[in-house]
PDB file of C-alpha atoms in Angstrom:
ATOM      1  CA  MET H   1     -16.716 -25.347   0.190  1.00  0.00           C
ATOM      2  CA  GLU H   2     -16.691 -21.703   1.193  1.00  0.00           C
ATOM      3  CA  VAL H   3     -13.914 -22.466   3.651  1.00  0.00           C
ATOM      4  CA  ASP H   4     -11.671 -23.787   0.892  1.00  0.00           C
ATOM      5  CA  ARG H   5     -12.384 -20.761  -1.182  1.00  0.00           C
ATOM      6  CA  ILE H   6     -11.557 -18.409   1.687  1.00  0.00           C
ATOM      7  CA  ASP H   7      -8.310 -20.281   2.261  1.00  0.00           C
ATOM      8  CA  LEU H   8      -7.414 -19.959  -1.393  1.00  0.00           C
ATOM      9  CA  LEU H   9      -8.176 -16.284  -1.361  1.00  0.00           C
ATOM     10  CA  LEU H  10      -6.152 -15.715   1.774  1.00  0.00           C
ATOM     11  CA  GLU H  11      -3.240 -17.612   0.308  1.00  0.00           C
ATOM     12  CA  ARG H  12      -3.346 -15.385  -2.726  1.00  0.00           C
ATOM     13  CA  TYR H  13      -3.621 -12.380  -0.449  1.00  0.00           C
ATOM     14  CA  LEU H  14      -0.506 -13.364   1.454  1.00  0.00           C
ATOM     15  CA  HIS H  15       1.439 -13.689  -1.793  1.00  0.00           C
ATOM     16  CA  LEU H  16       0.321 -10.212  -2.747  1.00  0.00           C
ATOM     17  CA  LEU H  17       1.281  -8.942   0.686  1.00  0.00           C
ATOM     18  CA  HIS H  18       4.739 -10.407   0.248  1.00  0.00           C
ATOM     19  CA  GLU H  19       5.069  -8.697  -3.099  1.00  0.00           C
ATOM     20  CA  TYR H  20       3.889  -5.458  -1.553  1.00  0.00           C
ATOM     21  CA  THR H  21       6.436  -5.523   1.272  1.00  0.00           C
ATOM     22  CA  THR H  22       9.228  -6.407  -1.157  1.00  0.00           C
ATOM     23  CA  LEU H  23       8.301  -3.453  -3.361  1.00  0.00           C
ATOM     24  CA  ARG H  24       8.122  -1.225  -0.292  1.00  0.00           C
ATOM     25  CA  GLU H  25      11.669  -2.233   0.597  1.00  0.00           C
ATOM     26  CA  GLN H  26      12.820  -1.489  -2.941  1.00  0.00           C
ATOM     27  CA  LEU H  27      11.208   1.911  -2.829  1.00  0.00           C
ATOM     28  CA  SER H  28      12.775   2.713   0.534  1.00  0.00           C
ATOM     29  CA  THR H  29      16.217   1.691  -0.717  1.00  0.00           C
ATOM     30  CA  LEU H  30      15.864   3.779  -3.861  1.00  0.00           C
ATOM     31  CA  GLN H  31      14.636   6.785  -1.944  1.00  0.00           C
ATOM     32  CA  THR H  32      17.398   6.537   0.650  1.00  0.00           C
ATOM     33  CA  GLY H  33      19.971   6.460  -2.135  1.00  0.00           C
ATOM     34  CA  MET H  34      18.267   9.370  -3.823  1.00  0.00           C
ATOM     35  CA  TYR H  35      18.266  11.536  -0.697  1.00  0.00           C
ATOM     36  CA  GLN H  36      21.894  10.687  -0.003  1.00  0.00           C
ATOM     37  CA  ASN H  37      22.868  11.655  -3.512  1.00  0.00           C
ATOM     38  CA  ILE H  38      21.014  14.949  -3.305  1.00  0.00           C
ATOM     39  CA  ALA H  39      22.705  15.657   0.014  1.00  0.00           C
ATOM     40  CA  ARG H  40      26.048  14.841  -1.575  1.00  0.00           C
ATOM     41  CA  ALA H  41      25.333  17.150  -4.500  1.00  0.00           C
ATOM     42  CA  ASN H  42      24.344  19.941  -2.145  1.00  0.00           C
ATOM     43  CA  PHE H  43      27.406  19.391   0.004  1.00  0.00           C
ATOM     44  CA  ALA H  44      29.719  19.743  -2.962  1.00  0.00           C
ATOM     45  CA  ALA H  45      27.808  22.628  -4.531  1.00  0.00           C
ATOM     46  CA  GLU H  46      29.429  25.995  -4.991  1.00  0.00           C
ATOM     47  CA  ARG H  47      28.747  29.122  -2.949  1.00  0.00           C
ATOM     48  CA  GLY H  48      26.008  27.654  -0.867  1.00  0.00           C
ATOM     49  CA  MET H  49      23.931  26.710  -3.887  1.00  0.00           C
ATOM     50  CA  ARG H  50      21.147  24.327  -3.025  1.00  0.00           C
ATOM     51  CA  PHE H  51      19.515  22.046  -5.540  1.00  0.00           C
ATOM     52  CA  GLY H  52      15.903  22.641  -4.770  1.00  0.00           C
ATOM     53  CA  GLN H  53      12.693  24.432  -5.456  1.00  0.00           C
ATOM     54  CA  ASP H  54      14.372  27.762  -6.192  1.00  0.00           C
ATOM     55  CA  PHE H  55      15.581  26.368  -9.485  1.00  0.00           C
ATOM     56  CA  TYR H  56      12.329  24.857 -10.641  1.00  0.00           C
ATOM     57  CA  ASP H  57      11.293  25.925 -14.095  1.00  0.00           C
ATOM     58  CA  GLU H  58       7.766  27.260 -13.984  1.00  0.00           C
ATOM     59  CA  ARG H  59       7.178  26.053 -17.533  1.00  0.00           C
ATOM     60  CA  MET H  60       7.814  22.477 -16.541  1.00  0.00           C
ATOM     61  CA  GLN H  61       5.905  19.780 -18.347  1.00  0.00           C
ATOM     62  CA  ALA H  62       5.258  16.229 -17.362  1.00  0.00           C
ATOM     63  CA  SER H  63       7.713  13.795 -18.929  1.00  0.00           C
ATOM     64  CA  ARG H  64       6.161  10.608 -17.585  1.00  0.00           C
ATOM     65  CA  LYS H  65       2.641   9.516 -18.284  1.00  0.00           C
ATOM     66  CA  LEU H  66       0.452   7.107 -16.473  1.00  0.00           C
ATOM     67  CA  ALA H  67      -1.553   4.433 -18.241  1.00  0.00           C
ATOM     68  CA  ILE H  68      -4.287   2.611 -16.376  1.00  0.00           C
ATOM     69  CA  THR H  69      -5.674  -0.534 -17.939  1.00  0.00           C
ATOM     70  CA  PRO H  70      -8.281  -2.764 -16.394  1.00  0.00           C
ATOM     71  CA  ALA H  71      -7.005  -6.316 -16.181  1.00  0.00           C
ATOM     72  CA  GLY H  72      -9.566  -9.022 -16.842  1.00  0.00           C
ATOM     73  CA  GLY H  73     -10.392  -9.518 -13.200  1.00  0.00           C
ATOM     74  CA  ASN H  74      -8.132 -11.980 -11.449  1.00  0.00           C
ATOM     75  CA  ASP H  75      -7.248 -15.404 -12.675  1.00  0.00           C
ATOM     76  CA  ASP H  76      -9.078 -16.925  -9.772  1.00  0.00           C
ATOM     77  CA  ASP H  77     -10.905 -20.027 -10.964  1.00  0.00           C
ATOM     78  CA  ASN H  78     -14.365 -19.889  -9.468  1.00  0.00           C
ATOM     79  CA  ASN H  79     -14.781 -16.173  -9.347  1.00  0.00           C
ATOM     80  CA  GLN H  80     -18.253 -15.397 -10.591  1.00  0.00           C
ATOM     81  CA  GLU H  81     -18.195 -11.644 -10.551  1.00  0.00           C
ATOM     82  CA  HIS H  82     -15.211 -10.320 -12.422  1.00  0.00           C
ATOM     83  CA  ILE H  83     -14.438  -6.822 -11.399  1.00  0.00           C
ATOM     84  CA  PRO H  84     -11.580  -5.460 -13.467  1.00  0.00           C
ATOM     85  CA  VAL H  85      -8.578  -4.723 -11.310  1.00  0.00           C
ATOM     86  CA  PRO H  86      -6.690  -1.717 -12.650  1.00  0.00           C
ATOM     87  CA  VAL H  87      -3.083  -2.163 -13.705  1.00  0.00           C
ATOM     88  CA  PHE H  88      -0.920   0.929 -13.523  1.00  0.00           C
ATOM     89  CA  ALA H  89       2.023   1.593 -15.814  1.00  0.00           C
ATOM     90  CA  ILE H  90       4.274   4.563 -16.397  1.00  0.00           C
ATOM     91  CA  ALA H  91       5.623   5.520 -19.800  1.00  0.00           C
ATOM     92  CA  VAL H  92       7.992   8.210 -20.943  1.00  0.00           C
ATOM     93  CA  ALA H  93       5.651  10.760 -22.413  1.00  0.00           C
ATOM     94  CA  GLY H  94       7.657  11.534 -25.560  1.00  0.00           C
ATOM     95  CA  SER H  95       9.098   8.218 -26.623  1.00  0.00           C
ATOM     96  CA  THR H  96       5.857   6.266 -26.567  1.00  0.00           C
ATOM     97  CA  GLU H  97       4.149   8.674 -28.892  1.00  0.00           C
ATOM     98  CA  PRO H  98       6.254   9.145 -31.997  1.00  0.00           C
ATOM     99  CA  GLU H  99       3.170  10.261 -33.893  1.00  0.00           C
ATOM    100  CA  VAL H 100       2.912  13.271 -31.675  1.00  0.00           C
ATOM    101  CA  SER H 101       6.183  14.664 -32.897  1.00  0.00           C
ATOM    102  CA  GLU H 102       5.037  14.214 -36.459  1.00  0.00           C
ATOM    103  CA  LYS H 103       1.887  16.143 -35.808  1.00  0.00           C
ATOM    104  CA  GLY H 104       3.947  19.072 -34.726  1.00  0.00           C
ATOM    105  CA  ALA H 105       5.705  20.592 -31.828  1.00  0.00           C
ATOM    106  CA  ALA H 106       2.620  22.349 -30.540  1.00  0.00           C
ATOM    107  CA  THR H 107       0.728  19.132 -29.886  1.00  0.00           C
ATOM    108  CA  ALA H 108       3.821  17.535 -28.491  1.00  0.00           C
ATOM    109  CA  SER H 109       4.173  20.211 -25.895  1.00  0.00           C
ATOM    110  CA  THR H 110       0.601  19.862 -24.741  1.00  0.00           C
ATOM    111  CA  THR H 111       0.591  16.103 -24.566  1.00  0.00           C
ATOM    112  CA  THR H 112       3.899  15.525 -22.914  1.00  0.00           C
ATOM    113  CA  ASP H 113       3.346  15.227 -19.269  1.00  0.00           C
ATOM    114  CA  ASP H 114       5.591  14.421 -16.512  1.00  0.00           C
ATOM    115  CA  GLY H 115       5.563  12.826 -13.187  1.00  0.00           C
ATOM    116  CA  ILE H 116       9.125  13.411 -12.521  1.00  0.00           C
ATOM    117  CA  ARG H 117      11.146  14.809  -9.759  1.00  0.00           C
ATOM    118  CA  ASP H 118      13.467  17.668 -10.137  1.00  0.00           C
ATOM    119  CA  GLU H 119      16.457  15.389  -9.927  1.00  0.00           C
ATOM    120  CA  GLU H 120      15.756  13.173 -12.879  1.00  0.00           C
ATOM    121  CA  GLY H 121      17.262  13.279 -16.310  1.00  0.00           C
ATOM    122  CA  GLY H 122      20.432  11.297 -16.665  1.00  0.00           C
ATOM    123  CA  LYS H 123      18.550   8.220 -17.692  1.00  0.00           C
ATOM    124  CA  GLU H 124      16.369  10.093 -20.053  1.00  0.00           C
ATOM    125  CA  GLU H 125      19.427  11.402 -21.770  1.00  0.00           C
ATOM    126  CA  GLU H 126      20.802   7.934 -22.180  1.00  0.00           C
ATOM    127  CA  GLU H 127      17.533   6.826 -23.689  1.00  0.00           C
ATOM    128  CA  GLU H 128      17.640   9.677 -26.107  1.00  0.00           C
ATOM    129  CA  THR H 129      21.138   8.923 -27.286  1.00  0.00           C
ATOM    130  CA  ARG H 130      20.219   5.318 -27.801  1.00  0.00           C
ATOM    131  CA  GLU H 131      17.254   6.011 -29.993  1.00  0.00           C
ATOM    132  CA  PRO H 132      17.459   9.360 -31.657  1.00  0.00           C
ATOM    133  CA  SER H 133      14.067  10.791 -32.544  1.00  0.00           C
ATOM    134  CA  PRO H 134      12.828  13.866 -34.362  1.00  0.00           C
ATOM    135  CA  ASN H 135      11.925  15.634 -31.161  1.00  0.00           C
ATOM    136  CA  LYS H 136      15.219  14.855 -29.526  1.00  0.00           C
ATOM    137  CA  LYS H 137      16.137  18.462 -29.088  1.00  0.00           C
ATOM    138  CA  GLU H 138      12.851  19.411 -27.481  1.00  0.00           C
ATOM    139  CA  ARG H 139      13.040  16.652 -24.962  1.00  0.00           C
ATOM    140  CA  ARG H 140      16.588  17.454 -24.090  1.00  0.00           C
ATOM    141  CA  ASN H 141      15.468  20.915 -23.130  1.00  0.00           C
ATOM    142  CA  ASP H 142      12.689  19.458 -21.043  1.00  0.00           C
ATOM    143  CA  ASP H 143      15.121  17.532 -18.915  1.00  0.00           C
ATOM    144  CA  PRO H 144      14.555  18.812 -15.378  1.00  0.00           C
ATOM    145  CA  LEU H 145      18.253  18.333 -14.698  1.00  0.00           C
ATOM    146  CA  ARG H 146      18.907  21.341 -16.939  1.00  0.00           C
ATOM    147  CA  TRP H 147      17.209  23.614 -14.450  1.00  0.00           C
ATOM    148  CA  PHE H 148      20.279  23.341 -12.309  1.00  0.00           C
ATOM    149  CA  GLY H 149      22.797  24.375 -14.947  1.00  0.00           C
ATOM    150  CA  LEU H 150      24.722  22.702 -17.697  1.00  0.00           C
ATOM    151  CA  LEU H 151      27.248  20.865 -15.628  1.00  0.00           C
ATOM    152  CA  THR H 152      25.181  19.052 -13.095  1.00  0.00           C
ATOM    153  CA  PRO H 153      27.104  17.018 -10.542  1.00  0.00           C
ATOM    154  CA  MET H 154      27.231  13.260 -10.787  1.00  0.00           C
ATOM    155  CA  PRO H 155      25.352  12.634  -7.504  1.00  0.00           C
ATOM    156  CA  LEU H 156      22.437  14.669  -8.809  1.00  0.00           C
ATOM    157  CA  ARG H 157      22.353  12.571 -11.965  1.00  0.00           C
ATOM    158  CA  GLN H 158      22.427   9.428  -9.897  1.00  0.00           C
ATOM    159  CA  ALA H 159      19.594  10.734  -7.747  1.00  0.00           C
ATOM    160  CA  GLN H 160      17.618  11.398 -10.884  1.00  0.00           C
ATOM    161  CA  ALA H 161      18.248   7.889 -12.203  1.00  0.00           C
ATOM    162  CA  GLN H 162      17.107   6.449  -8.877  1.00  0.00           C
ATOM    163  CA  SER H 163      13.927   8.458  -8.785  1.00  0.00           C
ATOM    164  CA  ILE H 164      13.172   7.542 -12.394  1.00  0.00           C
ATOM    165  CA  GLN H 165      13.515   3.918 -11.419  1.00  0.00           C
ATOM    166  CA  ALA H 166      11.168   4.477  -8.476  1.00  0.00           C
ATOM    167  CA  VAL H 167       8.581   6.237 -10.599  1.00  0.00           C
ATOM    168  CA  GLU H 168       8.774   3.955 -13.621  1.00  0.00           C
ATOM    169  CA  GLN H 169       9.141   0.608 -11.969  1.00  0.00           C
ATOM    170  CA  VAL H 170       8.353   0.471  -8.289  1.00  0.00           C
ATOM    171  CA  ILE H 171       5.461   2.902  -7.824  1.00  0.00           C
ATOM    172  CA  PRO H 172       3.190   1.550 -10.590  1.00  0.00           C
ATOM    173  CA  LYS H 173       3.758  -1.990  -9.316  1.00  0.00           C
ATOM    174  CA  LEU H 174       3.016  -0.925  -5.765  1.00  0.00           C
ATOM    175  CA  VAL H 175      -0.300   0.661  -6.647  1.00  0.00           C
ATOM    176  CA  SER H 176      -1.233  -2.270  -8.893  1.00  0.00           C
ATOM    177  CA  VAL H 177      -0.556  -4.742  -6.085  1.00  0.00           C
ATOM    178  CA  ASN H 178      -2.543  -2.506  -3.756  1.00  0.00           C
ATOM    179  CA  ALA H 179      -5.499  -2.632  -6.152  1.00  0.00           C
ATOM    180  CA  GLN H 180      -5.274  -6.404  -6.355  1.00  0.00           C
ATOM    181  CA  MET H 181      -5.141  -6.673  -2.586  1.00  0.00           C
ATOM    182  CA  ALA H 182      -8.210  -4.476  -2.240  1.00  0.00           C
ATOM    183  CA  GLN H 183     -10.031  -6.723  -4.687  1.00  0.00           C
ATOM    184  CA  VAL H 184      -9.120  -9.894  -2.801  1.00  0.00           C
ATOM    185  CA  GLU H 185     -10.233  -8.237   0.441  1.00  0.00           C
ATOM    186  CA  ILE H 186     -13.667  -7.674  -1.060  1.00  0.00           C
ATOM    187  CA  GLU H 187     -13.847 -11.286  -2.211  1.00  0.00           C
ATOM    188  CA  VAL H 188     -12.770 -12.610   1.180  1.00  0.00           C
ATOM    189  CA  ARG H 189     -15.421 -10.541   2.944  1.00  0.00           C
ATOM    190  CA  ARG H 190     -18.040 -11.716   0.496  1.00  0.00           C
ATOM    191  CA  ALA H 191     -17.044 -15.355   0.962  1.00  0.00           C
ATOM    192  CA  ARG H 192     -17.060 -14.953   4.733  1.00  0.00           C
ATOM    193  CA  LYS H 193     -20.523 -13.457   4.628  1.00  0.00           C
ATOM    194  CA  LYS H 194     -21.715 -16.339   2.516  1.00  0.00           C
ATOM    195  CA  ARG H 195     -20.204 -18.808   4.936  1.00  0.00           C
ATOM    196  CA  ALA H 196     -21.826 -17.056   7.907  1.00  0.00           C
ATOM    197  CA  LYS H 197     -25.169 -17.169   6.140  1.00  0.00           C
ATOM    198  CA  ALA H 198     -24.760 -20.845   5.362  1.00  0.00           C
ATOM    199  CA  GLU H 199     -23.833 -21.538   8.973  1.00  0.00           C
ATOM    200  CA  ALA H 200     -26.819 -19.600  10.266  1.00  0.00           C
ATOM    201  CA  ALA H 201     -29.105 -21.485   7.899  1.00  0.00           C
ATOM    202  CA  ALA H 202     -27.649 -24.798   9.061  1.00  0.00           C
ATOM    203  CA  ILE H 203     -28.219 -23.906  12.713  1.00  0.00           C
ATOM    204  CA  LYS H 204     -31.772 -22.857  11.993  1.00  0.00           C
ATOM    205  CA  GLN H 205     -32.401 -26.086  10.209  1.00  0.00           C
ATOM    206  CA  GLU H 206     -30.952 -28.049  13.089  1.00  0.00           C
ATOM    207  CA  GLN H 207     -33.118 -26.161  15.555  1.00  0.00           C
ATOM    208  CA  GLY H 208     -36.115 -26.767  13.354  1.00  0.00           C
ATOM    209  CA  VAL H 209     -35.358 -30.457  13.227  1.00  0.00           C
ATOM    210  CA  GLY H 210     -34.788 -30.484  16.989  1.00  0.00           C
ATOM    211  CA  ALA H 211     -38.116 -28.748  17.673  1.00  0.00           C
ATOM    212  CA  GLY H 212     -39.862 -31.116  15.320  1.00  0.00           C
ATOM    213  CA  ALA H 213     -38.347 -34.048  17.161  1.00  0.00           C
ATOM    214  CA  GLU H 214     -39.525 -32.655  20.496  1.00  0.00           C
ATOM    215  CA  ILE H 215     -43.077 -32.276  19.235  1.00  0.00           C
ATOM    216  CA  THR H 216     -43.199 -35.815  17.959  1.00  0.00           C
ATOM    217  CA  ALA H 217     -41.805 -37.035  21.282  1.00  0.00           C
TER     218      ALA H 217
ATOM    219  CA  MET K   1     -18.161   0.833 -11.044  1.00  0.00           C
ATOM    220  CA  ALA K   2     -18.652   4.326 -12.349  1.00  0.00           C
ATOM    221  CA  SER K   3     -15.209   5.218 -11.117  1.00  0.00           C
ATOM    222  CA  HIS K   4     -13.674   2.790 -13.583  1.00  0.00           C
ATOM    223  CA  ALA K   5     -15.129   4.562 -16.551  1.00  0.00           C
ATOM    224  CA  ASP K   6     -12.819   7.518 -16.498  1.00  0.00           C
ATOM    225  CA  TYR K   7      -9.518   5.772 -15.904  1.00  0.00           C
ATOM    226  CA  LYS K   8      -8.264   6.502 -19.414  1.00  0.00           C
ATOM    227  CA  ASP K   9      -8.080  10.218 -18.775  1.00  0.00           C
ATOM    228  CA  ARG K  10      -6.074   9.757 -15.643  1.00  0.00           C
ATOM    229  CA  GLN K  11      -2.598  10.200 -16.996  1.00  0.00           C
ATOM    230  CA  PHE K  12      -0.889  12.100 -14.261  1.00  0.00           C
ATOM    231  CA  LEU K  13       0.771  11.539 -10.983  1.00  0.00           C
ATOM    232  CA  ALA K  14       0.168  14.119  -8.315  1.00  0.00           C
ATOM    233  CA  VAL K  15       2.426  14.691  -5.377  1.00  0.00           C
ATOM    234  CA  ILE K  16       1.971  16.156  -1.938  1.00  0.00           C
ATOM    235  CA  GLY K  17       5.404  16.115  -0.460  1.00  0.00           C
ATOM    236  CA  ASP K  18       8.459  17.865   0.811  1.00  0.00           C
ATOM    237  CA  GLU K  19      10.740  19.733  -1.508  1.00  0.00           C
ATOM    238  CA  VAL K  20      12.782  16.968  -3.084  1.00  0.00           C
ATOM    239  CA  MET K  21       9.646  15.059  -3.929  1.00  0.00           C
ATOM    240  CA  SER K  22       8.114  17.647  -6.191  1.00  0.00           C
ATOM    241  CA  ARG K  23       6.967  16.845  -9.664  1.00  0.00           C
ATOM    242  CA  THR K  24       5.702  18.662 -12.634  1.00  0.00           C
ATOM    243  CA  PRO K  25       2.322  19.821 -13.800  1.00  0.00           C
ATOM    244  CA  PRO K  26       0.458  19.397 -17.027  1.00  0.00           C
ATOM    245  CA  ASP K  27      -0.127  22.677 -18.794  1.00  0.00           C
ATOM    246  CA  SER K  28      -0.838  25.396 -16.316  1.00  0.00           C
ATOM    247  CA  GLN K  29      -2.357  23.299 -13.550  1.00  0.00           C
ATOM    248  CA  LYS K  30       0.094  22.174 -10.978  1.00  0.00           C
ATOM    249  CA  ASN K  31      -0.108  18.617  -9.875  1.00  0.00           C
ATOM    250  CA  PHE K  32       2.117  18.978  -6.879  1.00  0.00           C
ATOM    251  CA  LEU K  33       2.119  20.728  -3.571  1.00  0.00           C
ATOM    252  CA  VAL K  34       5.410  21.425  -1.885  1.00  0.00           C
ATOM    253  CA  VAL K  35       4.910  21.120   1.836  1.00  0.00           C
ATOM    254  CA  ASP K  36       7.277  22.570   4.421  1.00  0.00           C
ATOM    255  CA  ASN K  37       6.751  23.215   8.106  1.00  0.00           C
ATOM    256  CA  LYS K  38       5.012  26.487   7.355  1.00  0.00           C
ATOM    257  CA  THR K  39       2.367  24.873   5.173  1.00  0.00           C
ATOM    258  CA  GLU K  40      -1.057  24.948   6.757  1.00  0.00           C
ATOM    259  CA  THR K  41      -2.934  21.701   7.119  1.00  0.00           C
ATOM    260  CA  SER K  42      -5.859  23.339   5.332  1.00  0.00           C
ATOM    261  CA  ALA K  43      -3.641  23.844   2.266  1.00  0.00           C
ATOM    262  CA  ILE K  44      -2.698  20.171   2.301  1.00  0.00           C
ATOM    263  CA  GLU K  45      -6.332  19.226   2.600  1.00  0.00           C
ATOM    264  CA  ALA K  46      -7.264  21.537  -0.239  1.00  0.00           C
ATOM    265  CA  ALA K  47      -4.612  19.994  -2.483  1.00  0.00           C
ATOM    266  CA  PHE K  48      -5.769  16.513  -1.545  1.00  0.00           C
ATOM    267  CA  GLU K  49      -9.343  17.464  -2.307  1.00  0.00           C
ATOM    268  CA  SER K  50      -8.323  18.974  -5.628  1.00  0.00           C
ATOM    269  CA  PHE K  51      -6.254  15.963  -6.733  1.00  0.00           C
ATOM    270  CA  THR K  52      -8.743  13.351  -5.636  1.00  0.00           C
ATOM    271  CA  THR K  53     -12.138  14.929  -6.267  1.00  0.00           C
ATOM    272  CA  GLN K  54     -11.982  17.909  -8.566  1.00  0.00           C
ATOM    273  CA  ARG K  55      -9.407  16.848 -11.109  1.00  0.00           C
ATOM    274  CA  LYS K  56     -10.192  13.966 -13.380  1.00  0.00           C
ATOM    275  CA  ASP K  57      -6.751  13.599 -14.922  1.00  0.00           C
ATOM    276  CA  ILE K  58      -4.873  12.285 -11.894  1.00  0.00           C
ATOM    277  CA  GLY K  59      -4.299   8.547 -11.609  1.00  0.00           C
ATOM    278  CA  ILE K  60      -1.988   8.280  -8.607  1.00  0.00           C
ATOM    279  CA  VAL K  61      -1.518  10.657  -5.714  1.00  0.00           C
ATOM    280  CA  LEU K  62       1.817  10.238  -4.000  1.00  0.00           C
ATOM    281  CA  ILE K  63       1.947  11.694  -0.537  1.00  0.00           C
ATOM    282  CA  ASN K  64       4.700  11.639   2.039  1.00  0.00           C
ATOM    283  CA  GLN K  65       3.646   9.537   4.967  1.00  0.00           C
ATOM    284  CA  HIS K  66       4.304  12.211   7.593  1.00  0.00           C
ATOM    285  CA  ILE K  67       2.173  14.641   5.597  1.00  0.00           C
ATOM    286  CA  ALA K  68      -0.574  12.059   5.208  1.00  0.00           C
ATOM    287  CA  ASP K  69      -0.571  11.835   9.007  1.00  0.00           C
ATOM    288  CA  LYS K  70      -1.716  15.440   9.150  1.00  0.00           C
ATOM    289  CA  ILE K  71      -4.820  14.630   7.132  1.00  0.00           C
ATOM    290  CA  ARG K  72      -5.128  11.037   8.301  1.00  0.00           C
ATOM    291  CA  HIS K  73      -8.900  11.189   8.644  1.00  0.00           C
ATOM    292  CA  ARG K  74      -9.169  12.171   4.984  1.00  0.00           C
ATOM    293  CA  ILE K  75      -6.831   9.424   3.838  1.00  0.00           C
ATOM    294  CA  ASP K  76      -8.531   6.750   5.924  1.00  0.00           C
ATOM    295  CA  THR K  77     -12.014   7.642   4.741  1.00  0.00           C
ATOM    296  CA  TYR K  78     -10.989   7.873   1.099  1.00  0.00           C
ATOM    297  CA  THR K  79     -12.427   4.882  -0.740  1.00  0.00           C
ATOM    298  CA  SER K  80     -12.517   5.708  -4.463  1.00  0.00           C
ATOM    299  CA  ALA K  81     -10.651   3.475  -6.864  1.00  0.00           C
ATOM    300  CA  PHE K  82      -9.239   6.450  -8.767  1.00  0.00           C
ATOM    301  CA  PRO K  83      -7.035   8.178  -8.139  1.00  0.00           C
ATOM    302  CA  THR K  84      -5.210   5.740  -5.959  1.00  0.00           C
ATOM    303  CA  ILE K  85      -3.248   7.091  -2.997  1.00  0.00           C
ATOM    304  CA  LEU K  86       0.254   5.883  -2.248  1.00  0.00           C
ATOM    305  CA  GLU K  87       2.032   6.947   0.886  1.00  0.00           C
ATOM    306  CA  ILE K  88       5.778   7.110   0.519  1.00  0.00           C
ATOM    307  CA  PRO K  89       8.562   7.854   2.962  1.00  0.00           C
ATOM    308  CA  SER K  90      10.408  11.154   2.992  1.00  0.00           C
ATOM    309  CA  LYS K  91      13.957  12.151   3.766  1.00  0.00           C
ATOM    310  CA  GLU K  92      13.471  12.659   7.451  1.00  0.00           C
ATOM    311  CA  HIS K  93      10.631  10.257   7.992  1.00  0.00           C
ATOM    312  CA  PRO K  94      11.409   6.678   7.020  1.00  0.00           C
ATOM    313  CA  TYR K  95       8.664   4.282   6.072  1.00  0.00           C
ATOM    314  CA  ASP K  96       6.594   3.246   9.071  1.00  0.00           C
ATOM    315  CA  PRO K  97       4.634   0.028   8.465  1.00  0.00           C
ATOM    316  CA  GLU K  98       2.457   0.815  11.502  1.00  0.00           C
ATOM    317  CA  LYS K  99       1.005   3.792   9.699  1.00  0.00           C
ATOM    318  CA  ASP K 100       0.773   2.230   6.252  1.00  0.00           C
ATOM    319  CA  SER K 101      -2.889   2.212   5.294  1.00  0.00           C
ATOM    320  CA  VAL K 102      -2.445  -0.961   3.227  1.00  0.00           C
ATOM    321  CA  LEU K 103      -0.984  -2.869   6.153  1.00  0.00           C
ATOM    322  CA  ARG K 104      -3.724  -1.513   8.371  1.00  0.00           C
ATOM    323  CA  ARG K 105      -6.212  -3.004   5.958  1.00  0.00           C
ATOM    324  CA  VAL K 106      -4.340  -6.309   6.161  1.00  0.00           C
ATOM    325  CA  ARG K 107      -4.661  -6.315   9.936  1.00  0.00           C
ATOM    326  CA  ARG K 108      -8.345  -5.530   9.689  1.00  0.00           C
ATOM    327  CA  LEU K 109      -8.873  -8.431   7.298  1.00  0.00           C
ATOM    328  CA  PHE K 110      -7.214 -10.803   9.695  1.00  0.00           C
ATOM    329  CA  GLY K 111      -9.423  -9.547  12.491  1.00  0.00           C
ATOM    330  CA  GLU K 112      -7.099  -7.451  14.610  1.00  0.00           C
TER     331      GLU K 112
END
């Protein structure tokens, strides 16, 4: 029955692989768009200004936070040893923690983290206008887009929106799928080992029976 | 599964990448390294070591694939569950499935 189990595992693995390649394509598309938009913004910029590291704010804080939760193993039926496969998710640091803003600005500034590129912010702004919160003003100032001046060009905003999408949606899924794939790989190897052992035992038994037959003959 | 125990503290992404990929640090510690053609490989390795081994608050390390190539031996021998490493394309270096460590694992599983 080990063979069936290996087949099942491999089938699951191929589904995960498909998901992985699809996500990879999404990420590539987003990143291509992002780079094009940054190039466009730089092309149209005044007096040779370049949107880059020179404008980074040294006081920058993370505005996206990562949350890792162990899923209850995989839903595989006859899986005896459940090893929790981590699931990765990204949340906007400020909006998910309203209690932080109530505790005070000081705590808010230490707990807000960010995993965000320099070209992100347009989307954040939209989110803020949709749901106004007490720390609205603080977060607005944290927007990395502000590093490049008040009137940031549209392509730069678009690039930011694209990289937010990559960070919030594609990247956590990619690493989660990767973790699941790694888990299935372990299970496949285990099942193969078991099968090899069973085969070896069967051969031994056969040989034993054969030898026994010879002796009696 | 000791490595699973500390996942809750891993709230940050770290980045080793070219300029447009840079991200922001928590408090005073930077969680990114901006790599250009003047950056020494030893500096990349040091950042990788810091993000993966020394710091316990990093959950994902994003690294541009062409930069990962420079420390390929480190990437390939890295086996911890956390932080997880994700190689991503950069502006001048599109995604190359041949070099993708995940797809290399796939090939290994299918016995190539």
